[in-house]
C-alpha angles and dihedrals in degrees: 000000000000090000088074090052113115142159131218138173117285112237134186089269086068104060098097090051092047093046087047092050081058093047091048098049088044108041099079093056091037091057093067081076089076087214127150121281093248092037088052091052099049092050088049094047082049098055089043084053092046093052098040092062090037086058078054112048086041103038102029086156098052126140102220116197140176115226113218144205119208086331101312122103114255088163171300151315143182130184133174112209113198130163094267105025147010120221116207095222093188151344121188128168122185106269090249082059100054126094091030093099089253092118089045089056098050093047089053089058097046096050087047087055092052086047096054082044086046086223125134123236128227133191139185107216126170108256094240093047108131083215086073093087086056101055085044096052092043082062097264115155123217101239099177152324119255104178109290091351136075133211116229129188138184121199114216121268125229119244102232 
């Protein structure tokens, strides 16, 4: 299945399913809130547009791109590419999509891509983020702490 599995550069026709992909990851913990439908909506619609212009102002340089199935987007990722260094801003699959190594597969090329580039990757994840095993087991290194979140970094491989 992985073998269907392609990126390709997010463009302005993309922003409702890109605003649907962070609804989708954040409703479940959202509707603990017991709001309103529309209340919980809007407050939804309010933290997409909050990160959104926080991704800008930070990353201005990123490359965003939208991570598809057989053709139909399941999903998204970000990545700053800098001289030294690239930082995946953010990957996101729909939640049906999860748990199926697709995110796996995306991550490994990337990280091949940063070691052609001899570049090292960094990441921001939650600490409680079951991803977490993932970026550890794809060689990823706990740097530091910084409240909820945790820095991770991977040093470029040689291409022996």
């Amino acid at each position: 299945m992985t073998e269907a599995l392609s990126l390709r550069a997010e463009c302005a026709e993309d922003a409702a399913f890109v605003e649907s992909l962070f609804i989708a990851q954040r409703a479940a913990v959202f509707a603990t809130l017991a709001l309103a439908p529309e209340a919980l909506a809007t407050l939804l619609h309010g933290q997409f547009l909050a990160q959104a212009a926080d991704y800008r102002r930070r990353f201005p340089q990123a490359e965003r791109s939208i991570v598809e199935l057989a053709g139909q987007p399941i999903g998204r990722l970000v990545v700053q590419r800098e001289v030294q260094r690239w930082r995946l801003v953010d990957i996101a699959l729909l939640p049906d999509c999860c748990g199926r190594g697709l995110g796996g597969t995306v991550l490994t090329k990337l990280l091949a891509a940063a070691d052609a580039a001899g570049v090292a990757l960094t990441a921001c994840v939650a600490c409680d983020n079951p991803a977490r095993r993932l970026y550890v087991r794809l060689g990823f290194r706990e740097s530091r702490a910084e409240t909820v979140y945790l820095e991770l970094w991977r040093p470029p491989r040689s291409r022996d």
